[in-house]
Short mmCIF file of N, CA and C in Angstrom, two decimals:
data_model
loop_
_atom_site.label_atom_id
_atom_site.label_comp_id
_atom_site.label_asym_id
_atom_site.label_seq_id
_atom_site.Cartn_x
_atom_site.Cartn_y
_atom_site.Cartn_z
N LEU A 14 38.57 -21.82 6.52
CA LEU A 14 37.16 -21.51 6.39
C LEU A 14 36.80 -20.48 7.47
N ILE A 15 36.17 -19.41 7.04
CA ILE A 15 35.78 -18.34 7.96
C ILE A 15 34.29 -18.47 8.23
N TYR A 16 33.94 -18.44 9.49
CA TYR A 16 32.55 -18.54 9.90
C TYR A 16 31.86 -17.21 9.61
N GLU A 17 30.75 -17.27 8.92
CA GLU A 17 29.99 -16.06 8.61
C GLU A 17 28.74 -16.06 9.47
N PHE A 18 28.61 -15.03 10.27
CA PHE A 18 27.45 -14.90 11.14
C PHE A 18 26.27 -14.41 10.31
N LYS A 19 25.18 -15.10 10.39
CA LYS A 19 23.97 -14.69 9.69
C LYS A 19 22.86 -14.51 10.72
N ASP A 20 22.28 -13.35 10.66
CA ASP A 20 21.16 -13.07 11.56
C ASP A 20 19.87 -13.50 10.88
N THR A 21 19.59 -14.78 10.97
CA THR A 21 18.44 -15.36 10.26
C THR A 21 17.13 -14.77 10.76
N VAL A 22 17.01 -14.56 12.04
CA VAL A 22 15.78 -14.02 12.60
C VAL A 22 15.53 -12.62 12.03
N GLU A 23 16.55 -11.81 11.99
CA GLU A 23 16.42 -10.46 11.45
C GLU A 23 16.07 -10.50 9.96
N GLN A 24 16.67 -11.40 9.23
CA GLN A 24 16.36 -11.54 7.81
C GLN A 24 14.91 -11.96 7.60
N LEU A 25 14.42 -12.85 8.43
CA LEU A 25 13.02 -13.27 8.34
C LEU A 25 12.07 -12.14 8.69
N LYS A 26 12.43 -11.33 9.69
CA LYS A 26 11.60 -10.18 10.05
C LYS A 26 11.52 -9.19 8.89
N LEU A 27 12.66 -8.93 8.26
CA LEU A 27 12.67 -8.00 7.12
C LEU A 27 11.84 -8.54 5.97
N LEU A 28 11.95 -9.82 5.73
CA LEU A 28 11.15 -10.45 4.67
C LEU A 28 9.66 -10.33 4.97
N PHE A 29 9.29 -10.58 6.22
CA PHE A 29 7.89 -10.46 6.63
C PHE A 29 7.40 -9.03 6.46
N LEU A 30 8.20 -8.05 6.86
CA LEU A 30 7.80 -6.65 6.73
C LEU A 30 7.66 -6.26 5.26
N ASN A 31 8.56 -6.74 4.42
CA ASN A 31 8.45 -6.46 3.00
C ASN A 31 7.17 -7.04 2.43
N GLN A 32 6.81 -8.24 2.84
CA GLN A 32 5.57 -8.86 2.36
C GLN A 32 4.36 -8.08 2.86
N GLU A 33 4.43 -7.60 4.10
CA GLU A 33 3.33 -6.81 4.66
C GLU A 33 3.12 -5.54 3.85
N VAL A 34 4.21 -4.89 3.48
CA VAL A 34 4.11 -3.68 2.66
C VAL A 34 3.50 -4.00 1.30
N GLU A 35 3.93 -5.09 0.70
CA GLU A 35 3.38 -5.49 -0.60
C GLU A 35 1.88 -5.76 -0.49
N ASP A 36 1.46 -6.37 0.60
CA ASP A 36 0.04 -6.63 0.82
C ASP A 36 -0.74 -5.33 0.94
N GLN A 37 -0.18 -4.36 1.67
CA GLN A 37 -0.83 -3.06 1.82
C GLN A 37 -0.93 -2.34 0.48
N ILE A 38 0.11 -2.43 -0.33
CA ILE A 38 0.10 -1.80 -1.64
C ILE A 38 -1.00 -2.40 -2.51
N GLN A 39 -1.13 -3.72 -2.49
CA GLN A 39 -2.19 -4.37 -3.26
C GLN A 39 -3.57 -3.95 -2.78
N MET A 40 -3.75 -3.84 -1.46
CA MET A 40 -5.02 -3.43 -0.89
C MET A 40 -5.37 -2.01 -1.33
N ILE A 41 -4.38 -1.12 -1.31
CA ILE A 41 -4.63 0.26 -1.71
C ILE A 41 -4.95 0.34 -3.19
N HIS A 42 -4.27 -0.45 -4.01
CA HIS A 42 -4.60 -0.48 -5.44
C HIS A 42 -6.07 -0.87 -5.63
N GLY A 43 -6.51 -1.85 -4.88
CA GLY A 43 -7.91 -2.27 -4.95
C GLY A 43 -8.87 -1.17 -4.55
N GLN A 44 -8.54 -0.46 -3.47
CA GLN A 44 -9.39 0.64 -3.01
C GLN A 44 -9.43 1.77 -4.04
N ILE A 45 -8.29 2.07 -4.64
CA ILE A 45 -8.24 3.11 -5.67
C ILE A 45 -9.11 2.71 -6.86
N ASN A 46 -9.02 1.47 -7.28
CA ASN A 46 -9.86 1.00 -8.39
C ASN A 46 -11.34 1.13 -8.07
N GLU A 47 -11.73 0.79 -6.84
CA GLU A 47 -13.12 0.92 -6.44
C GLU A 47 -13.56 2.38 -6.44
N MET A 48 -12.71 3.25 -5.93
CA MET A 48 -13.02 4.68 -5.90
C MET A 48 -13.17 5.25 -7.32
N LEU A 49 -12.31 4.82 -8.22
CA LEU A 49 -12.40 5.29 -9.61
C LEU A 49 -13.69 4.80 -10.27
N ASP A 50 -14.07 3.56 -9.98
CA ASP A 50 -15.34 3.05 -10.51
C ASP A 50 -16.51 3.87 -9.98
N LEU A 51 -16.50 4.15 -8.67
CA LEU A 51 -17.56 4.97 -8.09
C LEU A 51 -17.58 6.36 -8.70
N ARG A 52 -16.41 6.92 -8.92
CA ARG A 52 -16.32 8.26 -9.49
C ARG A 52 -16.91 8.29 -10.89
N ASN A 53 -16.64 7.27 -11.66
CA ASN A 53 -17.18 7.20 -13.03
C ASN A 53 -18.70 7.04 -13.04
N LEU A 54 -19.26 6.43 -12.01
CA LEU A 54 -20.70 6.20 -11.95
C LEU A 54 -21.47 7.33 -11.28
N SER A 55 -20.77 8.19 -10.55
CA SER A 55 -21.44 9.21 -9.75
C SER A 55 -21.81 10.44 -10.59
N PRO A 56 -23.10 10.78 -10.56
CA PRO A 56 -23.53 11.95 -11.33
C PRO A 56 -23.41 13.28 -10.56
N GLU A 57 -23.20 13.21 -9.25
CA GLU A 57 -23.24 14.41 -8.42
C GLU A 57 -21.85 14.90 -8.07
N ALA A 58 -21.66 16.22 -8.19
CA ALA A 58 -20.36 16.84 -7.94
C ALA A 58 -19.92 16.67 -6.48
N VAL A 59 -20.87 16.64 -5.57
CA VAL A 59 -20.53 16.49 -4.15
C VAL A 59 -19.87 15.14 -3.91
N PHE A 60 -20.41 14.10 -4.47
CA PHE A 60 -19.84 12.77 -4.31
C PHE A 60 -18.47 12.68 -5.00
N ILE A 61 -18.37 13.28 -6.17
CA ILE A 61 -17.10 13.26 -6.89
C ILE A 61 -16.02 13.97 -6.08
N SER A 62 -16.38 15.06 -5.43
CA SER A 62 -15.43 15.79 -4.59
C SER A 62 -14.96 14.93 -3.41
N GLN A 63 -15.90 14.23 -2.79
CA GLN A 63 -15.55 13.35 -1.67
C GLN A 63 -14.67 12.20 -2.14
N ILE A 64 -14.99 11.65 -3.28
CA ILE A 64 -14.20 10.55 -3.84
C ILE A 64 -12.80 11.04 -4.17
N ASP A 65 -12.71 12.25 -4.76
CA ASP A 65 -11.40 12.82 -5.08
C ASP A 65 -10.55 13.02 -3.84
N SER A 66 -11.17 13.44 -2.75
CA SER A 66 -10.43 13.60 -1.49
C SER A 66 -9.89 12.26 -1.00
N ARG A 67 -10.71 11.25 -1.08
CA ARG A 67 -10.28 9.91 -0.67
C ARG A 67 -9.17 9.38 -1.58
N LEU A 68 -9.31 9.64 -2.88
CA LEU A 68 -8.27 9.22 -3.83
C LEU A 68 -6.94 9.91 -3.54
N GLN A 69 -7.02 11.16 -3.14
CA GLN A 69 -5.79 11.89 -2.81
C GLN A 69 -5.09 11.25 -1.61
N LEU A 70 -5.85 10.89 -0.59
CA LEU A 70 -5.28 10.24 0.59
C LEU A 70 -4.67 8.88 0.23
N LEU A 71 -5.40 8.11 -0.56
CA LEU A 71 -4.91 6.79 -0.96
C LEU A 71 -3.64 6.91 -1.81
N SER A 72 -3.62 7.89 -2.70
CA SER A 72 -2.44 8.09 -3.55
C SER A 72 -1.22 8.46 -2.72
N HIS A 73 -1.42 9.30 -1.72
CA HIS A 73 -0.33 9.69 -0.85
C HIS A 73 0.20 8.49 -0.07
N ARG A 74 -0.72 7.69 0.45
CA ARG A 74 -0.32 6.49 1.20
C ARG A 74 0.44 5.51 0.29
N LEU A 75 -0.05 5.34 -0.92
CA LEU A 75 0.61 4.46 -1.88
C LEU A 75 2.01 4.95 -2.20
N PHE A 76 2.14 6.24 -2.43
CA PHE A 76 3.46 6.82 -2.70
C PHE A 76 4.41 6.58 -1.53
N THR A 77 3.91 6.74 -0.32
CA THR A 77 4.74 6.54 0.88
C THR A 77 5.20 5.09 0.98
N LEU A 78 4.32 4.15 0.73
CA LEU A 78 4.67 2.74 0.83
C LEU A 78 5.64 2.31 -0.26
N GLU A 79 5.49 2.88 -1.44
CA GLU A 79 6.35 2.48 -2.55
C GLU A 79 7.73 3.12 -2.49
N ALA A 80 7.88 4.12 -1.64
CA ALA A 80 9.19 4.81 -1.54
C ALA A 80 10.21 3.96 -0.82
#
């Protein structure tokens, strides 16, 4: 029988970090949905432009987290 070293602490840290990323992804999805709802309700081009800028930032962050 060969003893296999397992770094349980490191495995738990990786699991925690993965869960943290998943939580951030869910939060960003929620923010994107809210921004899209606001965009659909907004009659003014100035607000739509600001919302689009925010959506661009959120999309970039989401892409980075999902990579």
